[in-house]
PDB file of C-alpha atoms in Angstrom:
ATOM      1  CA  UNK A   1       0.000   0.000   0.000  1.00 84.00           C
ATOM      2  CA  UNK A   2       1.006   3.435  -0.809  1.00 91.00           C
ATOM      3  CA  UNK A   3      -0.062   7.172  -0.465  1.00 94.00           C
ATOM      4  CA  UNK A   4      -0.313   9.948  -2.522  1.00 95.00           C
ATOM      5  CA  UNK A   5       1.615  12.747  -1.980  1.00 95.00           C
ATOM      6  CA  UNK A   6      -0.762  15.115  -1.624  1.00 94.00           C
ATOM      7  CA  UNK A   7      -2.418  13.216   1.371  1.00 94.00           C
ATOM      8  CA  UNK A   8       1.077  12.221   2.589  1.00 94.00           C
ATOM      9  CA  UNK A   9       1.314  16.208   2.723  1.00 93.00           C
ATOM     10  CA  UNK A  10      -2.220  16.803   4.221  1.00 92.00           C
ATOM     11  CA  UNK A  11      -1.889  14.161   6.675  1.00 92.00           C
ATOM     12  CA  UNK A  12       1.803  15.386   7.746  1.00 92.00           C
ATOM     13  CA  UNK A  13       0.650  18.841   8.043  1.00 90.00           C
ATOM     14  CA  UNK A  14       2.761  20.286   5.357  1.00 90.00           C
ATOM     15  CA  UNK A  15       2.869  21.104   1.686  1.00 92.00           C
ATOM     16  CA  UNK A  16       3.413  18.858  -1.176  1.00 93.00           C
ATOM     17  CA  UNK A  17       5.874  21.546  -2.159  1.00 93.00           C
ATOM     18  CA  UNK A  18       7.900  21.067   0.818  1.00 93.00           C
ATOM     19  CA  UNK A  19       7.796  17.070  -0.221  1.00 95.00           C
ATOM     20  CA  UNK A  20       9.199  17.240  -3.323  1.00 94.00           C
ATOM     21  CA  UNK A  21      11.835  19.501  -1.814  1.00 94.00           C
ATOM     22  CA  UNK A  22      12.631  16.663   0.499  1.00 95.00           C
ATOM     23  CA  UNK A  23      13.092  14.435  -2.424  1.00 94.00           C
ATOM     24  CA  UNK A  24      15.238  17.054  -4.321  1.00 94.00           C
ATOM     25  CA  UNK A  25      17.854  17.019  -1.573  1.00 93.00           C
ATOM     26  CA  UNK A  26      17.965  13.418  -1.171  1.00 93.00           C
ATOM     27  CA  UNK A  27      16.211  13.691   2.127  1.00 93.00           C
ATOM     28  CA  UNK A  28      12.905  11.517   1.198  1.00 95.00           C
ATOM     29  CA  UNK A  29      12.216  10.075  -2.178  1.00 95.00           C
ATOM     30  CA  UNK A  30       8.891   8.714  -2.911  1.00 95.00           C
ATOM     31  CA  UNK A  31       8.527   4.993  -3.262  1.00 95.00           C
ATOM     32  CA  UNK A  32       7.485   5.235  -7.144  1.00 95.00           C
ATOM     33  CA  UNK A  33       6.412   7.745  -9.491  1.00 94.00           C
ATOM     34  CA  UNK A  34       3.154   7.259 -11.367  1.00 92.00           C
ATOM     35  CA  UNK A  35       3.390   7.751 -15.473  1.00 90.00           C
ATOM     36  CA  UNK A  36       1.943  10.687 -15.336  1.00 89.00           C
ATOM     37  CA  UNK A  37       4.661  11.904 -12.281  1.00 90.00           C
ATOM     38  CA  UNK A  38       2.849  11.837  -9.306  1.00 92.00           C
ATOM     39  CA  UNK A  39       5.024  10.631  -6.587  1.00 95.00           C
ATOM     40  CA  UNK A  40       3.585   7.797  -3.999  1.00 96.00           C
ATOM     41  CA  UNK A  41       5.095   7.005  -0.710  1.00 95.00           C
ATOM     42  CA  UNK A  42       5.008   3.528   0.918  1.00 94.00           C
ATOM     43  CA  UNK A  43       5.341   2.669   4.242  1.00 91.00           C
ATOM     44  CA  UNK A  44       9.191   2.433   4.919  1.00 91.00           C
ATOM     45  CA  UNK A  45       8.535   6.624   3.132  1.00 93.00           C
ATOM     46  CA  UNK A  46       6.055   7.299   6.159  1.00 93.00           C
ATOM     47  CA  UNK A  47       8.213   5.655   8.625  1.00 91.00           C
ATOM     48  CA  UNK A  48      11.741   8.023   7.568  1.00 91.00           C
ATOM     49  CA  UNK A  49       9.411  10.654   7.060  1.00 93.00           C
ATOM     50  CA  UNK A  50       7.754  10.663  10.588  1.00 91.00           C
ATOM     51  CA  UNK A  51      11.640  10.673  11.510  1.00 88.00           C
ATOM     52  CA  UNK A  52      12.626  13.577   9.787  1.00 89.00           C
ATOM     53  CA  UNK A  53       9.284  15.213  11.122  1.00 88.00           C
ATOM     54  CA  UNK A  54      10.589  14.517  14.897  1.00 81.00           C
ATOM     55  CA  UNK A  55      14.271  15.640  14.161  1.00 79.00           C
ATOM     56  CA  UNK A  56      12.424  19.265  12.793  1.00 78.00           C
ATOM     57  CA  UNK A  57      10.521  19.365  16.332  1.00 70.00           C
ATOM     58  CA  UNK A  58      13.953  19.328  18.131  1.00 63.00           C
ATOM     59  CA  UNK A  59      15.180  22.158  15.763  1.00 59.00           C
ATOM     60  CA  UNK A  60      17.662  20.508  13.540  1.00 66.00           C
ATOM     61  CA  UNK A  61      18.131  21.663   9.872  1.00 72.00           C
ATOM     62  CA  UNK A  62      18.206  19.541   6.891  1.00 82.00           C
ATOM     63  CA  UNK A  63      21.802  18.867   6.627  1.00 80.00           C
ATOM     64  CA  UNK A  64      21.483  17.586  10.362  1.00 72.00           C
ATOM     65  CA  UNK A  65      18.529  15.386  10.123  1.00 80.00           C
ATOM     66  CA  UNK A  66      20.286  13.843   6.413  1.00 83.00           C
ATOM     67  CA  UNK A  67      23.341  12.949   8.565  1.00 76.00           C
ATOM     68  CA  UNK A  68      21.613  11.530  11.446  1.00 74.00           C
ATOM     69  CA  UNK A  69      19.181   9.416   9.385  1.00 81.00           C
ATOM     70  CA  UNK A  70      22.746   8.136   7.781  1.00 79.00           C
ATOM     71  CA  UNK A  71      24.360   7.381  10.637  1.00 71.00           C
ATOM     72  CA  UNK A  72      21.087   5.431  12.589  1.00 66.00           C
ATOM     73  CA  UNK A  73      19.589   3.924   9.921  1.00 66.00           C
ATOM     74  CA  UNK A  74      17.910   1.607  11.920  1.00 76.00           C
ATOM     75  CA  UNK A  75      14.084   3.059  12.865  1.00 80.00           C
ATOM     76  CA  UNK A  76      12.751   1.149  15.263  1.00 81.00           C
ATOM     77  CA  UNK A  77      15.818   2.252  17.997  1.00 77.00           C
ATOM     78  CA  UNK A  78      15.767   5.465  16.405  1.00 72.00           C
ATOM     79  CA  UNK A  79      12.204   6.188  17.235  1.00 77.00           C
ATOM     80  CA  UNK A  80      12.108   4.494  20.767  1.00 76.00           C
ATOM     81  CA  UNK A  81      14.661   6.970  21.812  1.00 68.00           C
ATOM     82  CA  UNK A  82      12.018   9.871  19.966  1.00 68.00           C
ATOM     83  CA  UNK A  83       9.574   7.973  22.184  1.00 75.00           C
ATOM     84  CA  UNK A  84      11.022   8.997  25.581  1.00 69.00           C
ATOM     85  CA  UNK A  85      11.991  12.235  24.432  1.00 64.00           C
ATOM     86  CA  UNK A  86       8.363  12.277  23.637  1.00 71.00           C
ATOM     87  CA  UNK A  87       7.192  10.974  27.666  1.00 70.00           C
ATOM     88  CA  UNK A  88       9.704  13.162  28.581  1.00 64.00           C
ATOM     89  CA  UNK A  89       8.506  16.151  27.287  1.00 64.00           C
ATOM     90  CA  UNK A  90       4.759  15.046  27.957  1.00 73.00           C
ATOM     91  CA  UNK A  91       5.718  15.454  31.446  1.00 71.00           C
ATOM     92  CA  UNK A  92       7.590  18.787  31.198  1.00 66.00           C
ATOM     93  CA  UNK A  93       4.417  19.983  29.708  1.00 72.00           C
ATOM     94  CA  UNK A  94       2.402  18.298  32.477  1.00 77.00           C
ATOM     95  CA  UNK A  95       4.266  19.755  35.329  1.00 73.00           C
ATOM     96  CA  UNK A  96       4.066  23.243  33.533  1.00 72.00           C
ATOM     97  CA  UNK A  97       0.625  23.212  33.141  1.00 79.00           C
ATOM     98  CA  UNK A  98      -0.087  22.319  36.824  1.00 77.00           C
ATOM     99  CA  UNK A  99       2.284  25.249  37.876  1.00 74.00           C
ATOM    100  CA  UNK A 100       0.542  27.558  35.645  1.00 76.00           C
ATOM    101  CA  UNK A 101      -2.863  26.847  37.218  1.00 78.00           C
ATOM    102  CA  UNK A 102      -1.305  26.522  40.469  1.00 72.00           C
ATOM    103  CA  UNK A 103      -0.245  29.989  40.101  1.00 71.00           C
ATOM    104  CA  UNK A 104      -3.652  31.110  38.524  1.00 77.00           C
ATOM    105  CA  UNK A 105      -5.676  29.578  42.103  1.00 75.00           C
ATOM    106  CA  UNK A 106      -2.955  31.528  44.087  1.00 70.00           C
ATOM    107  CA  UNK A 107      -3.909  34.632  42.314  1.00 73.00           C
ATOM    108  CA  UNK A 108      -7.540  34.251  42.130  1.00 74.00           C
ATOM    109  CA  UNK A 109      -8.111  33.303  46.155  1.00 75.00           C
ATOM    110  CA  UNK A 110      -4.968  35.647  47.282  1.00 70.00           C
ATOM    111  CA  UNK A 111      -3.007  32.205  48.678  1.00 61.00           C
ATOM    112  CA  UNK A 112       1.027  32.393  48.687  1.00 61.00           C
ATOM    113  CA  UNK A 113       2.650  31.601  45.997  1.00 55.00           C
ATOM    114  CA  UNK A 114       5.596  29.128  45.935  1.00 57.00           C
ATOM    115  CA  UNK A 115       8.698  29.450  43.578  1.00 54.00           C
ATOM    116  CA  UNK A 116       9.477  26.323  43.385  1.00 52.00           C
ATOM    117  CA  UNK A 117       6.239  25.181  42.639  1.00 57.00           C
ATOM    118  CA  UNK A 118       5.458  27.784  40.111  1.00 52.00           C
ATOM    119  CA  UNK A 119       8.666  27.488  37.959  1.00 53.00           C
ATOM    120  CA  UNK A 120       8.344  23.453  37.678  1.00 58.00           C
ATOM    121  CA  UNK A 121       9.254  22.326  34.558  1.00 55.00           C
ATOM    122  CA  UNK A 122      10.676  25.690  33.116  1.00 54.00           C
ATOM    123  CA  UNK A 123      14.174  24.029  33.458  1.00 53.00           C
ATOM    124  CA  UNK A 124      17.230  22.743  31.173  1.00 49.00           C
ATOM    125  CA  UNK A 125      17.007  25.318  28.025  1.00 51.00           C
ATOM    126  CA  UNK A 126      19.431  28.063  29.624  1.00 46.00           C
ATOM    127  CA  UNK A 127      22.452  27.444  27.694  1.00 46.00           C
ATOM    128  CA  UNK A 128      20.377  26.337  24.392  1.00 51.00           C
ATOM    129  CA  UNK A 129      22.436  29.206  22.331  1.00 51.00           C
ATOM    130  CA  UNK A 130      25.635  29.027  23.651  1.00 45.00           C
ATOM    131  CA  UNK A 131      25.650  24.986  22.945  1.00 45.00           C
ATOM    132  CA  UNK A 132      24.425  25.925  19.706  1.00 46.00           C
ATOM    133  CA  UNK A 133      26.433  28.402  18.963  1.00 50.00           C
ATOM    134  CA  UNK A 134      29.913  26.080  19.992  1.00 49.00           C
ATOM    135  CA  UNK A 135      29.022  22.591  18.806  1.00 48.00           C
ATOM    136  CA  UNK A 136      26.196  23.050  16.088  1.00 57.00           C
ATOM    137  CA  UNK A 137      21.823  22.706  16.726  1.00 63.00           C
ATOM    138  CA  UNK A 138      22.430  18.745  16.876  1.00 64.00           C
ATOM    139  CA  UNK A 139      24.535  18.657  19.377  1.00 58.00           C
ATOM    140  CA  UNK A 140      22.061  20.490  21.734  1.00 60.00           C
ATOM    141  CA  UNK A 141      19.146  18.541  20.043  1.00 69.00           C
ATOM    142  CA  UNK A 142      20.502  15.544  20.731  1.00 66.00           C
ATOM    143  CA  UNK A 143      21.678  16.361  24.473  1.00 67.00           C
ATOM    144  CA  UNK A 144      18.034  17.640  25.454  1.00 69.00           C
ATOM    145  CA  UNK A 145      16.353  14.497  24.190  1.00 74.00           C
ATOM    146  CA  UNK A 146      18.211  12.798  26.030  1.00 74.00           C
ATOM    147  CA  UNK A 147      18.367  14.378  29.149  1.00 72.00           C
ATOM    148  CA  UNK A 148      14.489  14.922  28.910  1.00 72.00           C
ATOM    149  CA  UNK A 149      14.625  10.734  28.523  1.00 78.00           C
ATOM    150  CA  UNK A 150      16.573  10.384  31.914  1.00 76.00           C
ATOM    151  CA  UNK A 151      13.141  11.671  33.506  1.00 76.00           C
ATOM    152  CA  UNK A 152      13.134  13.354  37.358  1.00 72.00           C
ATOM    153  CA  UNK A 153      14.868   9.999  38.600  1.00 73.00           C
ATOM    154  CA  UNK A 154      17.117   9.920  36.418  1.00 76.00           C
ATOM    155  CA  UNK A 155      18.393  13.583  36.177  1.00 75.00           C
ATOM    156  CA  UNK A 156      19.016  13.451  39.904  1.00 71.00           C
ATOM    157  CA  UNK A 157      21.400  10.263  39.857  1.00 78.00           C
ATOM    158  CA  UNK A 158      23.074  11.998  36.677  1.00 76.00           C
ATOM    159  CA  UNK A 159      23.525  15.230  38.883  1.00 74.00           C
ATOM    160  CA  UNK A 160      24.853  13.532  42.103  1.00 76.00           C
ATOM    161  CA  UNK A 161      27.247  11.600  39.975  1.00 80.00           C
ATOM    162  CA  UNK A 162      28.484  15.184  38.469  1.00 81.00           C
ATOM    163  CA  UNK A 163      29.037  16.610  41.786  1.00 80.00           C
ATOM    164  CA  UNK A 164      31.382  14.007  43.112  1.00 84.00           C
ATOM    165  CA  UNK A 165      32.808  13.913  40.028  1.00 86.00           C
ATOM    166  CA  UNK A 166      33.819  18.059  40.895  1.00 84.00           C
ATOM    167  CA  UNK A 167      34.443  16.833  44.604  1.00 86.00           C
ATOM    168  CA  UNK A 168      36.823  14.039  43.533  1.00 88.00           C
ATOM    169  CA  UNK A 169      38.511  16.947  41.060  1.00 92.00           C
ATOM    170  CA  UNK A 170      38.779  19.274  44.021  1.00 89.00           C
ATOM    171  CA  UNK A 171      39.822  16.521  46.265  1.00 88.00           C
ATOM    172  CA  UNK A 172      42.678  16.148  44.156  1.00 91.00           C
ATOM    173  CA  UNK A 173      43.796  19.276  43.362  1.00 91.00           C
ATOM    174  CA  UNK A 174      44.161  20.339  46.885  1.00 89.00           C
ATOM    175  CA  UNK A 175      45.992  17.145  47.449  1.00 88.00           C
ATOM    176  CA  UNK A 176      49.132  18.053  46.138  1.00 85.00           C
ATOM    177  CA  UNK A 177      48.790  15.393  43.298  1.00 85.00           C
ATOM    178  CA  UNK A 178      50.728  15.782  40.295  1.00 94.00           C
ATOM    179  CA  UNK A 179      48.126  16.141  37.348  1.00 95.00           C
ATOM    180  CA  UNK A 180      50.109  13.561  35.486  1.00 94.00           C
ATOM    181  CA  UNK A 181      49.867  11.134  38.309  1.00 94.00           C
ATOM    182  CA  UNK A 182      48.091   8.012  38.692  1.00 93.00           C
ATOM    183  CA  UNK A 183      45.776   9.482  40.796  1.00 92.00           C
ATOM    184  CA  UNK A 184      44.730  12.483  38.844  1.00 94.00           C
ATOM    185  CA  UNK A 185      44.792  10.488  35.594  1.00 95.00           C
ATOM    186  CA  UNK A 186      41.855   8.017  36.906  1.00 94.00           C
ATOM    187  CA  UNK A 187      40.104  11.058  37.496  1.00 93.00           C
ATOM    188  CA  UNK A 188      40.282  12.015  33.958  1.00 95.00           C
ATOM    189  CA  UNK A 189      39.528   8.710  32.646  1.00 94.00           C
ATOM    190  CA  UNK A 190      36.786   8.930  35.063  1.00 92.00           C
ATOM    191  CA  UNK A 191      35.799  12.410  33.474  1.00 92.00           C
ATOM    192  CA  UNK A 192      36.171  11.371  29.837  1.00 92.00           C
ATOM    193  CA  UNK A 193      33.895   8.137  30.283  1.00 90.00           C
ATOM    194  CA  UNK A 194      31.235  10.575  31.728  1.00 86.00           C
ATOM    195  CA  UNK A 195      31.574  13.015  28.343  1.00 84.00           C
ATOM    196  CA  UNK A 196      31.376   9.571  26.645  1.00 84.00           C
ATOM    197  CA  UNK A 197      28.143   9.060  28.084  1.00 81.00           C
ATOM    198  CA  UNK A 198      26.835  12.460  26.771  1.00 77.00           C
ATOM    199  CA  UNK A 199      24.489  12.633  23.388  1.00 75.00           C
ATOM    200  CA  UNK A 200      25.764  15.411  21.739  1.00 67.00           C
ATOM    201  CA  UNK A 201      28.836  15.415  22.751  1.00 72.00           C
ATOM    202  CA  UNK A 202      31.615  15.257  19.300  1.00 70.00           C
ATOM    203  CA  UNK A 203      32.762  12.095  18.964  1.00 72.00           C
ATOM    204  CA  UNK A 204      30.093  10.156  20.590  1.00 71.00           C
ATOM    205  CA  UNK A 205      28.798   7.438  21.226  1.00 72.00           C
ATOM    206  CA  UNK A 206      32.657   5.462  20.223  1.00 77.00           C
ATOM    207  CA  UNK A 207      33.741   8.418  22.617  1.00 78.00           C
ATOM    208  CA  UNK A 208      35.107  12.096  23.016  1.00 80.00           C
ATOM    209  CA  UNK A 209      36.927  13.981  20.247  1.00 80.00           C
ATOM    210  CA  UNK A 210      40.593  14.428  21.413  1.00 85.00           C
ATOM    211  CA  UNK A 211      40.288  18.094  19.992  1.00 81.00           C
ATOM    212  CA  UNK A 212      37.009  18.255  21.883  1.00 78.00           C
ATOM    213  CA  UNK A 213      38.097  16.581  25.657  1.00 86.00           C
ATOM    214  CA  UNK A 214      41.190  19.730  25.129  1.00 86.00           C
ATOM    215  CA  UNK A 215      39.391  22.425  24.135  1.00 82.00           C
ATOM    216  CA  UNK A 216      36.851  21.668  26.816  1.00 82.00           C
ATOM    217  CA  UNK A 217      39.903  21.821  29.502  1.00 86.00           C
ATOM    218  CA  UNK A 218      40.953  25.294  28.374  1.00 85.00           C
ATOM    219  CA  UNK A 219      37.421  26.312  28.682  1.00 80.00           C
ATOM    220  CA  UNK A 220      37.403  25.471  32.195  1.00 82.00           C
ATOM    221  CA  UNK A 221      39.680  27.661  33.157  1.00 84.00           C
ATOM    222  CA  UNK A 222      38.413  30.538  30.864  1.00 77.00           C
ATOM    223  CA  UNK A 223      35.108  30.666  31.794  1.00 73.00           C
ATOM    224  CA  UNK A 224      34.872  31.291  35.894  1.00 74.00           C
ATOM    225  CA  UNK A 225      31.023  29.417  35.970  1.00 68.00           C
ATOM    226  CA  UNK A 226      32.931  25.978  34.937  1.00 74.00           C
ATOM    227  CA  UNK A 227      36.377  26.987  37.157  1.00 81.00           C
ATOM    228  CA  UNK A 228      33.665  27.059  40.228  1.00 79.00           C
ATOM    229  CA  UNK A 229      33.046  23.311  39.947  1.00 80.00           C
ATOM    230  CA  UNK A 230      36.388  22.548  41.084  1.00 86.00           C
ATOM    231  CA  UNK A 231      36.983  25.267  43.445  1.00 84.00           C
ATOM    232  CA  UNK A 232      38.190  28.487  41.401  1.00 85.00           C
ATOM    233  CA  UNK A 233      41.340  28.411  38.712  1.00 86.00           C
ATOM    234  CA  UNK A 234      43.741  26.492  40.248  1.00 90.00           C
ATOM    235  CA  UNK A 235      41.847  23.676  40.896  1.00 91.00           C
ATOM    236  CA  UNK A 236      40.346  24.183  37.035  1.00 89.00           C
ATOM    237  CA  UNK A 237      44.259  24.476  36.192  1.00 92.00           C
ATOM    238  CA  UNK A 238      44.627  21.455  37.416  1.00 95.00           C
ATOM    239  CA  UNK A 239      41.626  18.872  35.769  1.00 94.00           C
ATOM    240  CA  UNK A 240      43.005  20.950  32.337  1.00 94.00           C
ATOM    241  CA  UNK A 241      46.389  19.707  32.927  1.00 95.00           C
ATOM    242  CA  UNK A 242      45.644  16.265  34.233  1.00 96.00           C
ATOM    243  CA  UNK A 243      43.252  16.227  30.970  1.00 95.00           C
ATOM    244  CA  UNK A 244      46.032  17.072  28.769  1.00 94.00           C
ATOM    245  CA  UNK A 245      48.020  14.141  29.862  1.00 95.00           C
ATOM    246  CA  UNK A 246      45.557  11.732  29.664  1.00 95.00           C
ATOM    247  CA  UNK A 247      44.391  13.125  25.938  1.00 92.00           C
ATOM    248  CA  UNK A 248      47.941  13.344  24.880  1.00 92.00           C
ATOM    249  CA  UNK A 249      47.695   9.642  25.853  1.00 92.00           C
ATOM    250  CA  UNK A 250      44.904   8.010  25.385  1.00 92.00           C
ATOM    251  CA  UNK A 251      43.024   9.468  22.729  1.00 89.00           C
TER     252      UNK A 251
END
């Protein structure tokens, strides 16, 4: 069975224009093209194209949704992944709606009004343009859908684990380790795993860019917000260094 492209475009919510365009670029080609040139679309068609649809929802462009269709061509992982983004964000929206009218009773009967409660789920899209702006729109894409996936639980864990992470860096650096010591380089095999772990992040999943894990370690001692996770430029002086040696290493 196979659809028109026309409905494929009513049903989808866009143009038949925009369809063809698709299938100019390489993006989505219809499954055959009638005699008289009227393209039809079969169900592996709807299936990439319902892909390409989610991708556009978490803001990539073209030339990022072409190279991540590439690279997991495999659907059915592809879209359970899209699935919990999906939850995910279904409960973002959930706790933001129940804020908002939380807010709205507060108002209406003149009861207090609690910040935490009213700013639930208005959380995680701070540093959208700067991530953007230093690693490309997939790279944030792909690191909000999957920290939306972790859910409350899971953000929690992934937080606790980042702050002894910073702890153990601190720990370290006010030890009087060398950064090129055994010591200080499990910490930043320790570090690079978690980066590994990181949609998003260059290099992933078979791991972090070399260029990547060193230009991150000169960032953290250029920008004072990361030098405060392990206790002010020296200490940030000293994960750099003790990253450089296990980069110049390892990867």
């Amino acid at each position: 069975m196979d659809w028109g492209i026309q409905e494929v475009a009513r049903l989808a919510g866009t143009t038949s224009r925009t369809l063809r365009h698709y299938g100019s670029i390489g993006l989505l080609e219809p499954s055959r093209v009638g005699p008289n040139g009227y393209r039809y679309y079969d169900r592996d068609a709807l299936v990439r194209l319902q892909r390409i649809l989610l991708l556009r929802q978490l803001g990539l462009g073209l030339g990022d949704i072409a190279v991540a269709l590439a690279h997991d061509g495999d659907a059915a992982p592809a879209l359970r992944r899209h699935l919990a983004w999906i939850g995910a964000e279904q409960d973002r929206l959930a706790r933001q709606a129940r804020a908002v009218e939380q807010t709205i009773t507060a108002l209406e009967t003149g009861g207090p009004l609690m910040a935490e409660d009213m700013l639930d789920g208005f959380d995680h899209t701070q540093y959208k343009d700067e991530v953007e702006a230093r690693w490309g729109t997939k790279a944030y894409a792909d690191s909000d859908a999957w920290w939306r996936g972790l859910g409350a639980a899971g953000q929690d864990e992934w937080r606790g684990r980042v702050a002894q992470l910073n702890a153990d860096w601190q720990q370290a650096a006010a030890s009087g380790d060398a950064p090129g010591g055994e010591a200080a380089q499990a910490l930043a095999g320790r570090h690079v795993r978690w980066l590994a772990g990181i949609p998003g992040t260059p290099g992933y999943p078979d791991g972090p860019a070399k260029e990547y894990v060193l230009g991150l370690a000169e960032m953290y001692v250029a920008d004072p917000r990361f030098a405060e996770n392990y206790g002010g430029p020296e200490g940030a002086a000293f994960v750099r260094d003790a990253l450089r040696a296990y980069a110049g290493r390892e990867l």
